[in-house]
């Protein structure tokens, strides 16, 4: 693969609503590209991409696995994206590193909740898309209806570039409107052999009309095609070029169809990745910032440029960590150092691995545009930029939402604590939406995640994969607190601890601020000069308080703190720490404490006959219903709700709809917990 031209690389994600058939499609792709000698099936748990056991049991994708395949002289790096919103971090990081995306829709269900979520995320990152309408073999599948729904609901012109041959059980292949051929997929060979034949007579007229419509749409984007069309002589090359340009500029989405399960229409999806989705060069120069000087840095996506690479995933394995890296410019080489800007240190690249689900091949170097796994990087975390020391750049960090639920975890024996802590640390490095907090006073450890399913999966990994003997409590709401007003307090600390009198004096001003997501702490060091160690002790005290050491005992958000460590005779570190905490305790109490609960934005899809029950249940959960849309016998309900009200919803919805309902949820700000409810919960001001 040495000397592979950057324009022959495609970094592609495959995204879909749960159950649309993403895993089934991916398995076919691995098979047809020769990466795998038999087809894995989701339903019997042999799917290669889903190598976590949880995955196989649930049949959904949890971990984004990057896999390299070859297709007609191109290298395609496939990034598997998860189908559940509990795994936001995975979606976010995979979108960040892909250049194009195949979005899979169900031919019956059409545009479902999560396809829309994924679509909006792809919009945000400007990721060009190809759509694949799957399950054309199912009763009720309707290609043109889904094409329309994509245009109408997702707001992007959708261009059908195929037509299905045969309906439902009779679905046999696809008409390629670019070549004007019918493609069939040999059943005896698991669809491996693609046969191009004449378009069947009963489809000819429809195909001619569809092609006319396609050319008309495309001539809006390409003068070359417009001229050729006027002369009545358009060849496939010109059409593909026009589709490619319009797709890459996100002006439209070409739509294909097929049935992954029946092995029909998969190879044209691979062709579409190559023909229509961008190479790293098409995405243009990589733009970042210089870490210290306030200026933009641009590198061309070329192996001869200075290095820029983004670590987008870390997995910690038996042999050490494996860091998944997207190289944007320059190259990384086995055994040579790279510079990690966040840490300000060089690290040596161990082995470079081209990934295939759970198998790997060593390569000596990775060039601009490639996605590889790298060993030996001990300091690098998800979101870090790697570059060279002489040409520094920081790529925009990925943003991950704050976790919304927590659970207590406790080792079954004291001797198990060390191992438990190690495992939690590993998981925290791997997953940027999984957090661990220890309460120094009670000794309790809490784990935090994005939803019940997320914590359940992480919990099972802790107990089963890592075999830690621990008890995990029930999931609880990850509360936050904030303040209503600005308040200022000064506190003089004086206390005999041990044999010494500890002294310190700190003044703080706390203010609410809706533009700050967490807590912003500023040292307003005035003319009153005190030593740096004492000022630092004061700042630590402020941080401890802001983290939940005062008030209701939960981390503060949307708050600004300005503090000043003032001169005090015989001041000590303990004294300044204590003064800061006490000044904070008083200031936040004065400013008016507010307990907050995460609010979720949800979307529920259920067949019409169950919608009455679903709505009654949502009302009982005090949900705010936003909009309701019907399509094809399915009703979609959108709204917001406090996270605590949605515990157990997966099970509830399943039994209410006989397993036919689906829902997604994502964090959407916070709501105030009313005082009466707060008291019922037993939440009180610490030390109050
Ligand atoms: P994912 O959640 O998007 O990864 O979807 P899966 O690939 O796990 O597929 C979900 C279910 O749909 C499985 O039971 C598949 O066998 C089934 N499925 C996938 N593709 C097709 C298809 O083309 N036709 C039919 N009838 N079923 C399919
Ligand atoms: Mg899947």
XYZ file of C-alpha atoms and ligand atoms in Angstrom:
717
model
C 0.000 0.000 0.000
C 3.085 2.240 -0.021
C 2.796 5.415 -2.039
C -0.979 5.324 -2.008
C -2.253 8.604 -3.417
C -4.323 10.659 -0.992
C -7.040 11.093 -3.612
C -7.585 7.318 -3.540
C -8.556 7.343 0.145
C -12.126 7.476 1.434
C -12.819 7.863 5.141
C -16.439 6.912 5.421
C -18.862 6.471 8.259
C -21.970 4.360 8.045
C -24.764 5.802 10.137
C -28.330 4.756 10.700
C -31.257 4.529 12.989
C -31.157 1.394 15.171
C -32.202 -1.647 13.154
C -32.012 0.055 9.735
C -29.369 -2.525 8.821
C -26.036 -0.779 9.255
C -24.278 -3.798 10.709
C -25.759 -6.127 8.102
C -24.551 -3.784 5.346
C -21.083 -3.470 6.885
C -20.732 -7.250 7.094
C -21.512 -7.526 3.350
C -18.979 -4.832 2.582
C -16.294 -6.760 4.479
C -17.239 -9.883 2.557
C -17.351 -8.381 -0.939
C -14.071 -6.524 -0.439
C -12.414 -9.804 0.466
C -11.652 -8.798 4.032
C -13.610 -11.693 5.306
C -14.364 -15.084 3.859
C -17.880 -15.531 5.043
C -20.722 -13.247 5.898
C -21.300 -12.612 9.587
C -24.934 -12.293 10.560
C -26.263 -9.933 13.162
C -29.024 -12.316 14.124
C -26.722 -15.200 15.042
C -24.192 -12.984 16.815
C -21.240 -13.565 14.492
C -21.020 -10.016 13.112
C -17.378 -8.973 13.047
C -17.809 -5.257 13.572
C -19.781 -5.859 16.745
C -16.990 -7.469 18.652
C -18.161 -6.494 22.086
C -20.293 -9.191 23.580
C -22.910 -6.654 24.683
C -23.201 -5.756 21.064
C -23.869 -9.235 19.884
C -26.527 -9.758 22.491
C -28.257 -6.510 21.711
C -27.590 -6.421 17.993
C -26.658 -2.750 18.060
C -23.294 -1.114 17.690
C -21.656 0.326 20.755
C -18.013 0.816 19.885
C -16.901 2.631 16.761
C -14.480 0.275 15.080
C -12.358 1.592 12.220
C -11.813 -0.899 9.429
C -9.797 -0.645 6.241
C -11.026 -2.256 3.015
C -9.933 -1.996 -0.629
C -12.355 -1.331 -3.465
C -11.517 -0.735 -7.124
C -8.104 0.733 -6.509
C -9.201 2.803 -3.517
C -8.641 2.423 0.204
C -11.844 2.824 2.157
C -11.566 3.348 5.899
C -14.926 2.500 7.387
C -15.823 4.054 10.682
C -18.689 2.204 12.342
C -20.979 4.558 14.239
C -23.313 3.539 17.035
C -27.062 3.518 16.661
C -27.979 4.587 20.166
C -27.929 8.114 21.517
C -26.605 6.886 24.854
C -23.333 6.591 22.937
C -23.112 10.209 21.798
C -19.354 10.267 22.256
C -18.916 7.571 19.644
C -21.114 9.363 17.112
C -19.363 12.644 17.747
C -15.844 11.358 17.379
C -16.549 9.274 14.317
C -18.211 12.197 12.519
C -15.229 14.326 13.407
C -12.787 12.122 11.497
C -14.810 10.952 8.509
C -14.859 12.778 5.189
C -18.147 11.333 3.986
C -20.988 9.248 5.266
C -23.416 6.596 4.059
C -26.732 7.015 5.843
C -28.830 3.854 5.889
C -32.622 4.155 5.919
C -35.212 1.436 6.262
C -37.329 1.104 3.108
C -40.417 0.745 5.315
C -39.696 3.046 8.260
C -38.039 5.756 6.157
C -36.657 8.769 8.018
C -36.673 7.763 11.672
C -35.752 9.641 14.804
C -32.108 8.871 14.851
C -31.511 9.247 11.135
C -32.557 12.817 11.714
C -30.227 13.248 14.690
C -27.328 11.826 12.711
C -28.238 14.008 9.730
C -28.152 17.160 11.859
C -24.779 16.169 13.291
C -23.417 15.558 9.781
C -24.772 18.999 8.788
C -22.884 20.542 11.687
C -19.617 19.011 10.515
C -20.339 19.575 6.810
C -20.007 15.865 6.033
C -21.203 14.925 2.490
C -23.667 12.035 2.423
C -24.875 9.182 0.256
C -28.188 7.600 1.263
C -28.929 3.884 1.076
C -32.543 2.749 1.359
C -32.277 -0.762 2.774
C -34.790 -3.580 3.342
C -36.362 -3.211 -0.095
C -37.419 -6.857 0.257
C -39.790 -6.067 3.136
C -43.524 -5.726 2.818
C -44.385 -2.050 2.511
C -40.926 -0.931 1.335
C -41.256 2.065 -0.968
C -38.177 3.672 -2.513
C -39.720 6.853 -3.909
C -41.548 7.567 -0.648
C -38.275 7.410 1.294
C -36.502 9.615 -1.282
C -39.260 12.189 -0.805
C -39.101 11.924 2.970
C -35.355 12.547 2.918
C -35.850 15.728 0.907
C -38.832 16.913 2.936
C -37.807 16.046 6.468
C -34.056 16.433 6.257
C -34.088 19.483 4.045
C -31.547 18.336 1.498
C -32.346 17.671 -2.168
C -32.381 13.881 -2.562
C -31.436 12.470 -5.944
C -32.557 8.939 -6.759
C -29.762 7.435 -8.864
C -31.345 3.970 -8.946
C -34.730 2.285 -9.156
C -35.657 -1.008 -7.506
C -36.344 -3.976 -9.770
C -39.344 -5.795 -8.332
C -41.215 -5.075 -5.121
C -41.058 -6.640 -1.663
C -40.527 -10.420 -1.886
C -39.918 -10.006 -5.620
C -37.191 -7.412 -5.127
C -34.448 -8.710 -7.428
C -31.933 -5.962 -8.112
C -31.514 -2.316 -9.033
C -31.602 -0.181 -12.149
C -28.523 2.019 -12.375
C -29.819 5.280 -13.876
C -26.296 6.483 -14.652
C -25.353 3.508 -16.860
C -28.987 2.598 -17.686
C -28.415 -1.042 -16.790
C -30.188 -3.433 -14.455
C -27.885 -4.984 -11.849
C -28.521 -8.449 -10.410
C -26.662 -10.190 -7.637
C -25.957 -13.880 -7.929
C -27.734 -15.724 -5.142
C -25.572 -18.834 -5.305
C -22.473 -16.764 -4.556
C -23.983 -14.758 -1.673
C -24.432 -11.875 -4.079
C -20.726 -11.678 -4.839
C -21.162 -11.717 -8.601
C -22.811 -8.631 -10.037
C -24.423 -9.057 -13.419
C -25.388 -6.065 -15.595
C -28.299 -6.748 -17.928
C -30.796 -4.833 -20.037
C -33.457 -2.976 -18.069
C -36.600 -5.155 -18.013
C -39.290 -3.949 -20.406
C -41.890 -3.154 -17.790
C -39.413 -0.772 -16.102
C -38.043 0.937 -19.212
C -40.389 3.865 -19.308
C -40.140 4.559 -15.609
C -36.356 4.368 -15.841
C -36.255 6.825 -18.775
C -38.386 9.295 -16.834
C -36.325 8.915 -13.667
C -33.124 9.471 -15.633
C -34.566 12.601 -17.242
C -35.471 13.944 -13.807
C -32.007 13.099 -12.527
C -30.277 14.903 -15.403
C -32.516 17.907 -15.000
C -31.628 18.217 -11.324
C -27.939 17.753 -12.038
C -27.784 20.322 -14.816
C -28.510 22.946 -12.170
C -25.151 22.088 -10.668
C -23.023 21.397 -13.737
C -22.692 23.454 -16.914
C -20.766 20.635 -18.518
C -23.694 18.303 -17.992
C -26.201 20.913 -19.106
C -24.387 21.331 -22.422
C -24.044 17.593 -22.964
C -27.741 17.145 -22.182
C -28.699 19.826 -24.715
C -26.691 17.965 -27.323
C -28.463 14.789 -26.266
C -25.256 12.930 -25.523
C -24.464 12.509 -21.815
C -21.969 9.860 -20.857
C -21.733 8.187 -17.464
C -18.464 9.940 -16.620
C -19.980 13.404 -16.928
C -22.977 12.388 -14.822
C -20.806 10.928 -12.092
C -18.642 14.018 -12.025
C -21.719 16.205 -11.625
C -23.120 14.007 -8.824
C -19.730 13.973 -7.131
C -19.364 17.753 -7.142
C -22.899 18.371 -5.912
C -22.523 15.723 -3.186
C -19.193 17.061 -1.967
C -20.533 20.590 -1.695
C -23.489 19.164 0.310
C -25.893 20.492 -2.334
C -27.624 17.138 -2.687
C -27.583 13.525 -1.592
C -27.601 10.665 -4.094
C -29.960 7.888 -2.997
C -29.434 4.176 -3.678
C -31.476 1.156 -2.690
C -31.114 -2.522 -1.929
C -31.453 -5.273 0.613
C -28.323 -5.927 2.620
C -29.787 -9.058 4.158
C -30.650 -10.535 0.730
C -27.217 -9.479 -0.613
C -28.674 -7.111 -3.184
C -27.393 -3.661 -4.025
C -24.344 -3.568 -1.734
C -21.529 -3.264 -4.306
C -23.099 -0.129 -5.832
C -22.877 1.421 -2.338
C -19.110 0.782 -2.387
C -18.952 2.276 -5.882
C -20.869 5.308 -4.627
C -18.349 5.821 -1.817
C -15.571 5.906 -4.392
C -17.468 7.910 -7.039
C -19.347 10.430 -4.937
C -17.774 10.842 -1.518
C -14.756 13.109 -1.022
C -11.141 12.115 -0.655
C -9.183 13.869 2.130
C -7.940 16.310 -0.537
C -11.468 17.326 -1.480
C -12.024 18.317 2.137
C -9.329 20.966 1.757
C -6.632 22.285 4.082
C -6.764 21.351 7.740
C -7.259 24.447 9.870
C -6.293 24.721 13.523
C -4.834 27.217 15.950
C -1.359 27.769 17.225
C -1.275 26.599 20.873
C 0.216 29.786 22.331
C 0.193 32.498 19.694
C -3.286 33.655 18.805
C -3.337 32.797 15.126
C -4.774 30.266 12.725
C -2.580 27.546 11.258
C -3.334 25.827 7.934
C -1.695 22.697 6.574
C -2.373 21.166 3.183
C -3.692 17.565 3.323
C -0.484 16.293 1.836
C 2.188 13.851 3.080
C 4.894 16.494 2.544
C 3.189 19.050 4.817
C 3.992 19.297 8.532
C 2.249 16.660 10.648
C -1.221 17.168 12.068
C -3.223 14.259 13.424
C -6.152 13.841 15.771
C -6.451 11.071 18.354
C -10.137 10.249 18.177
C -10.328 7.141 20.257
C -8.306 5.364 22.901
C -8.807 1.751 23.852
C -6.797 0.208 26.629
C -6.004 -3.417 25.997
C -3.896 -6.149 27.522
C -0.750 -5.035 25.696
C -1.253 -1.378 26.478
C -3.127 1.410 24.859
C -4.153 1.622 21.262
C -4.809 5.143 20.031
C -6.902 5.562 16.877
C -5.467 8.437 14.865
C -6.660 10.337 11.821
C -3.661 11.833 10.034
C -4.658 15.106 8.339
C -1.309 16.253 6.977
C 2.270 15.014 6.901
C 3.045 11.504 8.136
C 3.743 9.474 11.251
C 6.449 6.825 11.289
C 7.080 3.802 13.412
C 9.657 4.555 16.107
C 9.716 8.305 15.562
C 8.447 10.938 18.005
C 5.304 13.021 17.710
C 4.542 16.091 19.774
C 1.398 16.143 21.930
C 0.402 19.794 22.237
C -1.931 19.423 25.227
C 0.738 17.754 27.362
C 3.580 19.749 25.825
C 5.681 16.593 25.432
C 7.015 14.292 22.748
C 5.900 10.698 22.591
C 7.393 7.902 20.533
C 5.151 6.105 18.065
C 5.337 2.361 18.708
C 3.638 0.242 16.093
C 1.297 1.551 13.428
C -1.613 -0.750 12.687
C -4.103 -0.806 9.896
C -7.282 -2.045 11.495
C -9.733 -4.672 10.442
C -12.348 -5.052 13.199
C -10.342 -7.251 15.611
C -7.426 -8.125 13.283
C -4.565 -5.793 12.384
C -1.644 -5.415 9.994
C 1.600 -3.584 10.774
C 2.610 -0.705 8.531
C 5.775 1.403 8.740
C 4.130 4.756 8.274
C 0.772 6.420 7.876
C 0.312 9.371 5.541
C -2.048 12.324 5.322
C -5.619 11.129 4.988
C -5.163 7.761 6.692
C -6.825 6.348 9.785
C -4.678 3.932 11.791
C -4.196 2.531 15.267
C -0.995 3.527 17.058
C 0.648 1.895 20.079
C 3.133 3.423 22.499
C 1.381 6.737 23.091
C 0.982 6.737 26.858
C -0.091 10.334 27.422
C -2.451 10.799 24.511
C -6.168 11.024 25.206
C -9.243 11.255 23.006
C -9.330 14.664 21.326
C -5.577 15.372 21.517
C -3.699 16.802 18.545
C -0.368 15.290 17.481
C 2.071 17.379 15.442
C 5.760 18.184 15.230
C 7.380 20.410 17.804
C 8.585 22.888 15.199
C 5.221 23.263 13.496
C 2.591 23.285 16.191
C -1.131 23.167 15.621
C -4.194 22.441 17.759
C -7.192 20.941 15.993
C -10.607 21.793 17.364
C -11.478 19.504 20.247
C -14.538 17.349 20.111
C -17.291 18.473 22.431
C -19.005 15.906 24.607
C -22.155 16.481 26.635
C -22.086 16.279 30.428
C -23.198 12.940 31.868
C -26.775 12.860 33.139
C -26.902 9.865 35.448
C -24.697 8.299 38.082
C -24.412 5.111 40.102
C -22.434 4.220 43.200
C -19.790 1.529 42.813
C -18.221 -0.296 45.708
C -15.593 -3.068 45.776
C -16.732 -6.272 47.452
C -13.556 -6.296 49.508
C -11.003 -3.686 50.494
C -8.287 -5.597 48.624
C -10.272 -5.245 45.410
C -10.333 -1.443 45.599
C -6.999 -0.906 43.870
C -7.977 -3.028 40.894
C -11.365 -1.375 40.686
C -9.743 2.060 40.642
C -7.345 0.951 37.899
C -10.156 -0.390 35.751
C -12.224 2.770 36.234
C -9.232 4.829 35.169
C -8.876 2.750 31.992
C -12.543 3.141 31.146
C -12.409 6.882 31.789
C -9.526 7.227 29.316
C -11.373 5.239 26.683
C -14.717 6.949 26.963
C -14.934 10.736 27.254
C -18.557 10.628 28.431
C -17.827 8.213 31.263
C -16.666 9.924 34.455
C -15.584 8.773 37.877
C -15.736 10.886 41.030
C -14.668 10.040 44.524
C -16.118 11.713 47.543
C -13.093 12.206 49.789
C -15.227 12.544 52.919
C -17.466 9.490 52.555
C -14.985 7.436 50.512
C -17.808 6.646 48.078
C -17.062 6.258 44.361
C -19.610 7.346 41.758
C -19.621 6.527 38.066
C -21.357 8.826 35.565
C -22.724 8.237 32.093
C -25.065 9.349 29.334
C -28.011 7.119 30.114
C -29.136 3.865 31.640
C -27.953 1.741 28.722
C -24.549 3.431 28.765
C -23.985 2.741 32.475
C -25.368 -0.751 32.118
C -22.905 -1.568 29.354
C -19.975 -0.002 31.198
C -21.090 -1.807 34.365
C -21.094 -5.155 32.612
C -17.625 -4.511 31.257
C -16.387 -3.736 34.778
C -17.958 -6.840 36.297
C -17.512 -9.318 33.440
C -14.812 -8.274 30.991
C -12.491 -6.951 33.711
C -13.915 -9.304 36.379
C -13.825 -6.736 39.162
C -15.619 -7.935 42.288
C -17.811 -4.905 42.901
C -21.365 -3.862 43.594
C -22.974 -1.240 41.364
C -25.945 0.657 42.731
C -29.106 1.772 40.995
C -28.780 4.614 38.492
C -29.493 8.043 39.896
C -29.832 11.510 38.494
C -26.560 13.415 38.084
C -27.745 16.633 39.730
C -25.975 19.943 39.372
C -26.364 23.209 41.235
C -26.095 26.852 40.404
C -26.872 30.243 41.959
C -29.479 32.916 41.360
C -27.596 36.140 42.083
C -24.192 37.675 42.553
C -22.775 37.634 46.085
C -19.465 38.493 47.684
C -17.968 37.159 50.915
C -14.664 37.422 52.743
C -13.595 34.906 55.335
C -10.740 34.817 57.798
C -9.797 31.283 58.735
C -8.091 30.632 62.065
C -8.031 27.213 63.616
C -5.588 25.086 65.530
C -4.976 21.926 63.594
C -2.354 19.664 65.095
C 0.048 21.863 67.039
C -0.126 24.831 64.731
C -2.559 27.654 64.223
C -3.616 27.660 60.551
C -4.489 31.049 59.130
C -5.755 32.381 55.820
C -7.963 35.104 54.369
C -9.890 34.869 51.120
C -12.477 37.026 49.385
C -14.763 35.599 46.705
C -17.402 36.930 44.372
C -19.754 34.420 42.750
C -22.074 35.305 39.843
C -24.461 33.283 37.705
C -23.535 33.200 34.009
C -25.512 31.436 31.322
C -22.617 31.644 28.864
C -20.311 29.474 30.990
C -21.080 25.773 30.886
C -19.109 24.795 33.991
C -17.385 27.061 36.501
C -14.898 29.746 35.540
C -12.414 30.620 38.265
C -10.344 33.806 38.120
C -7.646 34.952 40.482
C -8.097 38.703 40.918
C -4.746 39.123 42.638
C -4.856 42.742 43.807
C -2.135 44.897 45.324
C -2.087 42.623 48.376
C 0.841 40.418 47.306
C 0.951 36.970 48.884
C 3.066 33.931 48.030
C 2.188 31.783 45.079
C 1.821 28.588 47.120
C -0.779 30.260 49.343
C -2.710 31.640 46.357
C -2.668 28.151 44.866
C -3.958 26.642 48.108
C -6.811 29.146 47.999
C -7.588 28.244 44.377
C -7.667 24.560 45.288
C -10.193 25.349 47.979
C -12.349 27.223 45.461
C -12.164 24.269 43.093
C -13.119 21.810 45.824
C -16.166 23.953 46.646
C -17.141 24.395 42.975
C -16.913 20.627 42.489
C -19.606 20.060 45.069
C -17.805 20.559 48.364
C -20.392 23.172 49.416
C -24.072 23.927 48.785
C -26.148 20.842 47.962
C -23.034 18.747 47.351
C -23.259 18.572 43.552
C -20.956 20.197 40.997
C -21.789 23.805 40.149
C -22.473 24.912 36.591
C -23.002 28.278 34.888
C -21.119 30.139 37.581
C -18.242 32.566 37.611
C -15.964 32.867 40.635
C -13.476 35.674 41.170
C -11.290 35.251 44.235
C -8.538 37.128 45.974
C -6.173 35.640 48.524
C -5.536 38.473 50.980
C -2.550 39.033 53.268
C -2.722 37.410 56.686
C 0.073 37.191 59.300
C 1.501 33.642 59.513
C -0.765 32.368 56.740
C -0.521 28.670 55.856
C -1.695 26.481 52.963
C -4.282 24.729 55.115
C -5.461 28.128 56.326
C -5.954 29.540 52.816
C -7.629 26.362 51.610
C -10.031 26.494 54.545
C -10.708 30.218 54.111
C -11.550 29.713 50.423
C -13.983 26.859 51.097
C -15.716 28.763 53.900
C -15.955 31.982 51.852
C -17.499 29.962 49.021
C -19.943 28.212 51.368
C -21.224 31.576 52.562
C -21.194 33.309 49.187
C -23.239 30.630 47.377
C -25.745 30.453 50.246
C -26.151 34.220 50.054
C -26.473 34.074 46.230
C -29.415 31.672 46.401
C -28.775 27.984 45.649
C -30.685 26.197 42.923
C -30.711 22.416 42.434
C -30.725 21.400 38.762
C -31.656 18.198 37.002
C -30.622 17.297 33.428
C -33.379 17.689 30.886
C -33.532 15.345 27.911
C -34.811 15.947 24.432
C -36.615 12.785 23.328
C -38.190 11.400 20.224
C -40.512 8.412 20.385
C -41.715 6.452 17.344
C -44.671 4.121 17.727
C -47.294 2.574 15.467
C -50.514 4.662 15.518
C -52.496 2.089 17.492
C -50.212 2.469 20.523
C -49.856 6.252 20.469
C -52.696 6.840 22.949
C -50.930 4.765 25.604
C -47.553 6.277 24.794
C -48.888 9.841 25.202
C -50.723 9.036 28.442
C -47.535 7.551 29.823
C -45.470 10.581 28.739
C -48.021 12.854 30.441
C -47.629 10.849 33.649
C -43.888 11.445 33.346
C -44.545 15.213 33.143
C -43.022 15.440 29.668
C -43.453 18.588 27.574
C -44.753 17.415 24.222
C -43.417 19.457 21.325
C -44.491 18.214 17.927
C -46.158 15.107 16.557
C -45.776 13.855 12.996
C -47.378 10.861 11.282
C -45.895 8.913 8.408
C -46.662 5.465 7.098
C -48.695 4.351 10.107
C -46.005 5.472 12.542
C -46.335 8.469 14.806
C -43.332 10.410 15.969
C -43.575 12.365 19.217
C -40.951 14.906 20.219
C -40.485 16.791 23.442
C -38.426 17.332 26.562
C -38.530 15.710 29.982
C -36.521 15.602 33.208
C -34.081 12.682 33.131
C -35.352 11.193 36.409
C -38.767 10.696 34.840
C -37.364 8.512 32.092
C -35.740 5.799 34.198
C -36.905 2.421 32.956
C -38.406 3.911 29.810
C -36.840 1.360 27.447
C -38.677 -1.467 29.218
C -41.863 0.559 29.614
C -42.056 1.500 25.948
C -41.310 -2.040 24.859
C -44.206 -3.488 26.841
C -46.569 -0.633 25.882
C -45.966 -1.183 22.161
C -45.251 -4.925 22.038
C -41.654 -4.128 21.188
C -42.581 -1.961 18.198
C -41.791 1.441 19.737
C -38.409 3.108 19.441
C -37.010 6.162 21.143
C -33.916 8.281 21.349
C -32.831 10.819 23.962
C -30.112 13.387 24.236
C -29.181 15.906 26.931
C -30.834 19.274 26.488
C -29.871 21.627 29.287
C -31.140 21.566 32.868
C -34.350 22.207 34.777
C -34.700 23.561 38.286
C -35.815 21.039 40.894
C -38.587 22.731 42.939
C -37.888 23.109 46.661
C -40.668 20.692 47.700
C -39.319 17.936 45.469
C -35.805 18.689 46.663
C -36.889 18.111 50.247
C -38.629 14.878 49.325
C -35.362 13.758 47.751
C -33.584 14.551 50.996
C -31.154 16.959 49.335
C -29.885 19.455 51.942
C -27.247 22.120 52.161
C -23.984 20.571 53.396
C -22.998 21.587 56.907
C -26.152 23.691 57.008
P -28.306 -1.864 12.770
O -28.927 -1.713 14.119
O -28.551 -0.684 11.900
O -26.867 -2.263 12.831
O -29.131 -3.045 12.050
P -28.749 -4.554 11.882
O -27.801 -4.745 10.768
O -28.373 -5.099 13.215
O -30.143 -5.141 11.381
C -31.309 -5.072 12.168
C -32.272 -6.179 11.770
O -32.741 -5.948 10.437
C -31.649 -7.559 11.771
O -32.595 -8.469 12.245
C -31.333 -7.801 10.308
O -31.345 -9.174 9.964
C -32.477 -7.085 9.619
N -32.125 -6.618 8.268
C -31.009 -5.967 7.881
N -31.022 -5.703 6.563
C -32.190 -6.208 6.096
C -32.781 -6.266 4.799
O -32.229 -5.820 3.799
N -34.006 -6.846 4.728
C -34.641 -7.377 5.813
N -35.830 -7.927 5.617
N -34.115 -7.352 7.027
C -32.901 -6.783 7.182
Mg -25.515 -2.566 14.373
